[in-house]
């Protein structure tokens, strides 16, 4: 089946939940980026999570005065207390549309895109 002339609907994460299932303390850097129309403005937030802890990451927006645009989550960067680094970048597995409360799970050797939460 040809996709000629078809426009793909947007698929991105607006906000997420991150759960640390690893056996270590982690630092998480969440990277958000707006569209080229918004000059690819990038922002980030940093979160520290102990073993078994969960964090709700709120969406990021760009204020245009009379309206706001969402900055989709583009990348999750994790640094463990032993210095090991790992990352996961968009497109995230399982994300087929614009989603909220998407669950990401940090395990000992990887970050997993786990699906809709709540």
N, CA and C of each residue as an Amber inpcrd file, in Angstrom:
protein
   354
   0.8470000  -1.1710000   0.0000000   0.0000000   0.0000000   0.0000000
   0.8920000   1.2340000   0.0000000   0.6360000   2.1530000  -0.8740000
   1.4410000   3.3560000  -1.0110000   1.0410000   4.3940000   0.0210000
   2.0520000   5.1250000   0.5170000   1.7580000   6.2000000   1.4640000
   1.8340000   7.5490000   0.7710000   1.9030000   7.5300000  -0.5660000
   1.9900000   8.7650000  -1.3250000   0.7760000   9.6370000  -1.0410000
   1.0230000  10.8820000  -0.6600000  -0.0760000  11.8010000  -0.4000000
  -0.6660000  11.7010000   0.9890000  -0.2420000  10.7280000   1.7710000
  -0.7600000  10.5830000   3.1300000   0.0700000  11.4180000   4.0960000
  -0.6100000  11.9960000   5.0420000   0.0720000  12.7430000   6.0900000
  -0.0100000  11.9180000   7.3680000   1.1370000  11.6140000   7.9260000
   1.1720000  10.8250000   9.1530000   0.7480000  11.7070000  10.3260000
  -0.1200000  11.1740000  11.1670000  -0.5360000  11.9390000  12.3420000
   0.6200000  12.0050000  13.3360000   0.6570000  13.0670000  14.1420000
   1.7660000  13.2060000  15.0840000   1.7880000  12.0760000  16.1070000
   2.9840000  11.6830000  16.4960000   3.1740000  10.6440000  17.5090000
   4.3190000  11.0800000  18.4120000   3.9680000  11.5100000  19.6300000
   5.0080000  11.9330000  20.5650000   4.4930000  11.8640000  21.9990000
   5.4230000  11.9760000  22.9360000   5.1120000  11.9270000  24.3630000
   5.0180000  13.3490000  24.9060000   3.8540000  13.7020000  25.4540000
   3.6550000  15.0370000  26.0580000   4.2010000  15.0800000  27.4790000
   3.8750000  14.0760000  28.2640000   4.3920000  13.9660000  29.6260000
   4.5240000  12.4900000  29.9640000   5.2740000  12.1930000  31.0120000
   5.5580000  10.7790000  31.2670000   5.7620000  10.4980000  32.7470000
   5.7930000   9.2220000  33.0240000   6.1200000   8.7120000  34.3520000
   7.3820000   7.8810000  34.1800000   8.3470000   8.1050000  35.0570000
   9.5920000   7.3470000  34.9970000   9.7310000   6.5700000  36.2950000
   9.9590000   5.2700000  36.1620000  10.1160000   4.4020000  37.3350000
  11.5120000   3.7950000  37.3190000  12.1970000   3.8820000  38.4390000
  13.5430000   3.3250000  38.5410000  13.4810000   1.9280000  39.1420000
  13.5310000   0.9100000  38.2840000  13.5520000  -0.4800000  38.7330000
  14.9730000  -1.0210000  38.8230000  15.9700000  -0.1730000  38.5980000
  17.3580000  -0.6330000  38.6830000  17.7450000  -0.7810000  40.1510000
  18.9150000  -1.3510000  40.3800000  19.3640000  -1.5370000  41.7570000
  20.3140000  -0.4210000  42.1950000  20.1200000   0.7780000  41.6320000
  21.0240000   1.8820000  41.9000000  20.2790000   3.2170000  41.8530000
  20.8780000   4.2280000  42.4510000  20.3980000   5.6070000  42.3450000
  20.7310000   6.1090000  40.9400000  19.8340000   6.8780000  40.3260000
  20.0830000   7.3890000  38.9730000  19.7890000   8.8790000  38.8870000
  20.4970000   9.5270000  37.9620000  20.1740000  10.9000000  37.5700000
  19.5940000  10.8130000  36.1730000  18.4660000  11.4710000  35.9570000
  17.7760000  11.4200000  34.6670000  17.7230000  12.8230000  34.0940000
  18.0860000  12.9330000  32.8340000  17.9650000  14.2100000  32.1200000
  16.9370000  13.9990000  31.0180000  15.8330000  14.7350000  31.0850000
  14.7730000  14.6620000  30.0840000  14.9630000  15.8290000  29.1280000
  15.0500000  15.5330000  27.8360000  15.2920000  16.5630000  26.8280000
  14.0400000  16.7150000  25.9710000  13.5650000  17.9520000  25.8630000
  12.3740000  18.2890000  25.0880000  12.7840000  19.2270000  23.9600000
  12.1500000  19.0790000  22.7980000  12.4690000  19.9760000  21.6840000
  11.2080000  20.3240000  20.9210000  11.0710000  21.5950000  20.6110000
   9.9160000  22.0400000  19.8350000  10.1760000  21.8360000  18.3480000
   9.1960000  22.1330000  17.5510000   9.2610000  21.9240000  16.1020000
  10.1250000  22.9840000  15.4250000  10.5010000  22.7370000  14.1710000
  11.2620000  23.7450000  13.4200000  10.5400000  25.0900000  13.3480000
   9.2110000  25.0730000  13.3340000   8.4430000  26.3170000  13.3080000
   8.6860000  27.1450000  14.5670000   9.0850000  26.4730000  15.6480000
   9.4010000  27.1460000  16.9110000  10.9130000  27.2540000  17.1100000
  11.6490000  27.2100000  16.0000000  13.1090000  27.3360000  16.0210000
  13.8050000  26.2420000  16.8240000  13.2020000  25.0660000  16.8820000
  13.7860000  23.9190000  17.5750000  14.2790000  24.2650000  18.9850000
  13.4910000  25.0360000  19.7030000  13.8410000  25.4060000  21.0740000
  13.9570000  24.1350000  21.9130000  15.0550000  24.0140000  22.6440000
  15.2980000  22.8390000  23.4730000  15.2530000  23.2270000  24.9440000
  14.6570000  22.3730000  25.7460000  14.6900000  22.5580000  27.1920000
  14.9190000  21.1950000  27.8300000  15.2790000  21.1960000  29.0900000
  15.4850000  19.9230000  29.7690000  15.1710000  20.0620000  31.2540000
  14.9990000  18.9290000  31.8710000  14.8500000  18.8900000  33.3230000
  15.6810000  17.7250000  33.8370000  16.1390000  17.8620000  35.0700000
  16.9700000  16.8270000  35.6870000  16.2630000  16.3230000  36.9320000
  16.2380000  14.9980000  37.0660000  15.5560000  14.3340000  38.1700000
  16.5170000  13.3220000  38.7810000  16.4980000  13.1970000  40.0910000
  17.2660000  12.1670000  40.7900000  16.2700000  11.1770000  41.3810000
  16.4830000   9.8890000  41.1060000  15.5800000   8.8540000  41.6180000
  16.3750000   7.7590000  42.3080000  15.9340000   7.3890000  43.4950000
  16.5040000   6.2410000  44.1770000  15.8750000   4.9620000  43.6560000
  16.4330000   3.8580000  44.0690000  15.9130000   2.5500000  43.6700000
  14.4400000   2.4410000  44.0600000  13.5990000   2.0380000  43.0920000
  12.1740000   1.8480000  43.3390000  11.3330000   3.1130000  43.3150000
  11.9430000   4.2710000  43.1170000  11.1830000   5.5210000  43.1050000
  10.5940000   5.8100000  41.7290000   9.5450000   6.6490000  41.7310000
   8.8370000   7.0410000  40.5140000   8.7600000   8.5610000  40.4590000
   8.7820000   9.0980000  39.2410000   8.6720000  10.5480000  39.0420000
   7.6730000  10.8360000  37.9240000   6.7830000  11.8000000  38.1610000
   5.8510000  12.2810000  37.1300000   6.4880000  13.4930000  36.4740000
   6.8250000  13.4040000  35.1960000   7.4310000  14.5170000  34.4570000
   6.3340000  15.2510000  33.7030000   6.1670000  16.5230000  34.0190000
   5.1440000  17.3400000  33.3790000   5.5630000  17.7440000  31.9720000
   4.5770000  18.0900000  31.1560000   4.8820000  18.5300000  29.8010000
   5.5750000  19.8870000  29.8230000   6.3290000  20.1500000  28.7710000
   6.9920000  21.4430000  28.5800000   6.3000000  22.1420000  27.4210000
   6.1910000  23.4690000  27.5260000   5.5340000  24.2410000  26.4730000
   6.3630000  25.4650000  26.1060000   6.0570000  26.0110000  24.9340000
   6.6420000  27.2640000  24.4730000   5.5060000  28.2720000  24.3950000
   5.6690000  29.4110000  25.0520000   4.6450000  30.4510000  25.0860000
   4.7830000  31.3560000  23.8670000   3.7080000  31.4500000  23.0820000
   3.6830000  32.3020000  21.8960000   2.8090000  33.5350000  22.1080000
   2.5500000  33.8720000  23.3440000   1.7240000  35.0440000  23.6360000
   0.2510000  34.7060000  23.6910000  -0.3550000  34.4690000  22.5360000
  -1.7860000  34.1550000  22.4990000  -2.0550000  32.6540000  22.4740000
  -1.0140000  31.8630000  22.3500000  -1.1670000  30.4070000  22.3650000
   0.1420000  29.7630000  22.8060000   0.0620000  28.4940000  23.1850000
   1.2560000  27.7610000  23.5890000   1.3970000  26.5010000  22.7500000
   2.6310000  26.0900000  22.5460000   2.9250000  24.8650000  21.8050000
   3.6210000  23.8860000  22.7430000   3.3150000  22.6160000  22.5910000
   3.9370000  21.5690000  23.4000000   5.3220000  21.2620000  22.8500000
   6.2700000  21.0380000  23.7660000   7.5910000  20.5460000  23.3880000
   7.5980000  19.0440000  23.6550000   7.6020000  18.2200000  22.6240000
   7.6120000  16.7750000  22.8380000   8.9000000  16.2960000  23.5100000
   8.7760000  15.2420000  24.3060000   9.9390000  14.5920000  24.8940000
  10.7340000  13.9400000  23.7680000  12.0220000  14.2480000  23.6810000
  12.8620000  13.7270000  22.6060000  13.8710000  12.6880000  23.0700000
  14.3080000  12.7910000  24.3180000  15.4040000  11.9290000  24.7540000
  15.4050000  11.8020000  26.2780000  15.7300000  10.6030000  26.7390000
  15.9120000  10.3390000  28.1640000  17.3500000   9.8760000  28.3380000
  18.0980000  10.5930000  29.1600000  19.4960000  10.2470000  29.4240000
  19.6210000   9.8760000  30.8950000  20.1770000   8.7130000  31.1680000
  20.2910000   8.2130000  32.5370000  21.7600000   8.0120000  32.8790000
  22.1460000   8.4900000  34.0570000  23.4830000   8.2330000  34.5930000
  23.3100000   7.5640000  35.9480000  23.8630000   6.3620000  36.0640000
  23.8040000   5.6350000  37.3330000  24.8930000   6.1460000  38.2670000
  24.7690000   5.8660000  39.5430000  25.7570000   6.3570000  40.5090000
  27.1430000   5.7650000  40.2710000  27.2250000   4.6250000  39.5540000
  28.5360000   4.0470000  39.2240000  29.1240000   4.6500000  37.9490000
  28.4310000   5.6480000  37.3600000  28.9250000   6.3270000  36.1660000
  28.4050000   5.7650000  34.8550000  27.7670000   4.5870000  34.8750000
  27.2250000   3.9970000  33.6450000  26.1590000   4.9210000  33.0750000
  26.2210000   5.1280000  31.7570000  25.2510000   5.9930000  31.0770000
  24.4510000   5.1840000  30.0640000  23.2130000   5.5760000  29.8930000
  22.3630000   4.9910000  28.8550000  21.3600000   6.0450000  28.4290000
  20.8090000   5.8640000  27.2480000  19.8170000   6.8260000  26.7670000
  18.7890000   6.1190000  25.8880000  17.6680000   6.7960000  25.7270000
  16.5920000   6.3340000  24.8490000  16.0670000   7.5690000  24.1400000
  15.9520000   7.4930000  22.8130000  15.5380000   8.6630000  22.0310000
  14.2760000   8.3650000  21.2340000  13.5110000   9.4310000  20.9620000
  12.3120000   9.3230000  20.1300000  12.7280000   8.9660000  18.7100000
  11.8830000   8.2470000  17.9730000  10.5390000   7.7960000  18.3490000
  10.6080000   6.6460000  19.3560000   9.7790000   6.7240000  20.3840000
   9.7760000   5.7270000  21.4410000   8.8860000   4.5490000  21.0510000
   9.3550000   3.3560000  21.3660000   8.6160000   2.1380000  21.0320000
   7.2060000   2.1880000  21.6080000   6.2200000   1.8750000  20.7640000
   4.8280000   1.8100000  21.1840000   4.0480000   3.1050000  21.0650000
   4.7330000   4.2220000  20.8630000   4.0430000   5.5140000  20.7650000
   3.5550000   5.6910000  19.3330000   2.2390000   5.6240000  19.1500000
   1.6420000   5.6870000  17.8130000   0.8550000   6.9730000  17.5750000
   0.6490000   7.7520000  18.6390000  -0.1170000   8.9890000  18.5770000
   0.4360000   9.9320000  19.6440000  -0.2120000  11.0370000  19.8900000
   0.1980000  11.9240000  20.9750000  -0.2810000  11.2900000  22.2800000
   0.6450000  11.0710000  23.2300000   0.2920000  10.3620000  24.4610000
   0.6730000  11.1670000  25.7000000  -0.0570000  10.8950000  26.7590000
   0.2190000  11.4570000  28.0850000   0.4240000  10.2950000  29.0460000
   1.1200000  10.5720000  30.1360000   1.3610000   9.5580000  31.1730000
   2.0060000   8.2930000  30.6180000   2.9310000   8.4500000  29.6930000
   3.6330000   7.3030000  29.1180000   4.6620000   6.8240000  30.1360000
   4.7080000   5.5250000  30.3720000   5.6060000   4.9570000  31.3730000
   6.9290000   4.5330000  30.7530000   8.0170000   5.0220000  31.3470000
   9.3670000   4.5760000  31.0160000   9.9340000   3.9150000  32.2630000
  10.5740000   2.7610000  32.0790000  11.1260000   2.0150000  33.2030000
  12.6340000   1.9100000  33.0340000  13.3540000   2.3130000  34.0710000
  14.8090000   2.1990000  34.0610000  15.1660000   0.8700000  34.7030000
  15.8660000   0.0400000  33.9270000  16.3340000  -1.2440000  34.4280000
  17.8580000  -1.1850000  34.5140000  18.4960000  -2.2460000  34.9730000
  19.9440000  -2.2100000  35.1620000  20.7230000  -1.9380000  33.8860000
  20.2910000  -2.4320000  32.7590000  21.0560000  -2.2440000  31.5350000
  20.3470000  -1.4950000  30.4350000  19.1220000  -1.0120000  30.7010000
  18.3730000  -0.3540000  29.6260000  17.2640000   0.5240000  30.1830000
  16.7130000   1.3290000  29.2790000  15.5180000   2.1210000  29.5590000
  14.4270000   1.5520000  28.6630000  13.2920000   1.2310000  29.2350000
  12.2190000   0.5840000  28.4780000  11.0320000   1.5280000  28.3200000
  10.5350000   1.6460000  27.0830000   9.2970000   2.3570000  26.8020000
   8.1770000   1.3670000  27.0830000   7.4980000   1.5240000  28.2310000
   6.6030000   0.4820000  28.7220000   5.1370000   0.6670000  28.3660000
   4.7240000   1.8680000  27.9770000   3.3350000   2.0360000  27.5670000
   2.5460000   2.9960000  28.4310000   1.2540000   3.0600000  28.1390000
   0.3460000   3.9790000  28.8230000   0.2440000   3.6060000  30.2930000
   0.2740000   4.6060000  31.1430000   0.1480000   4.3830000  32.5800000
  -1.0610000   5.1500000  33.0880000  -1.8650000   4.4830000  33.8690000
  -3.0240000   5.1510000  34.4790000  -4.0410000   5.4580000  33.4990000
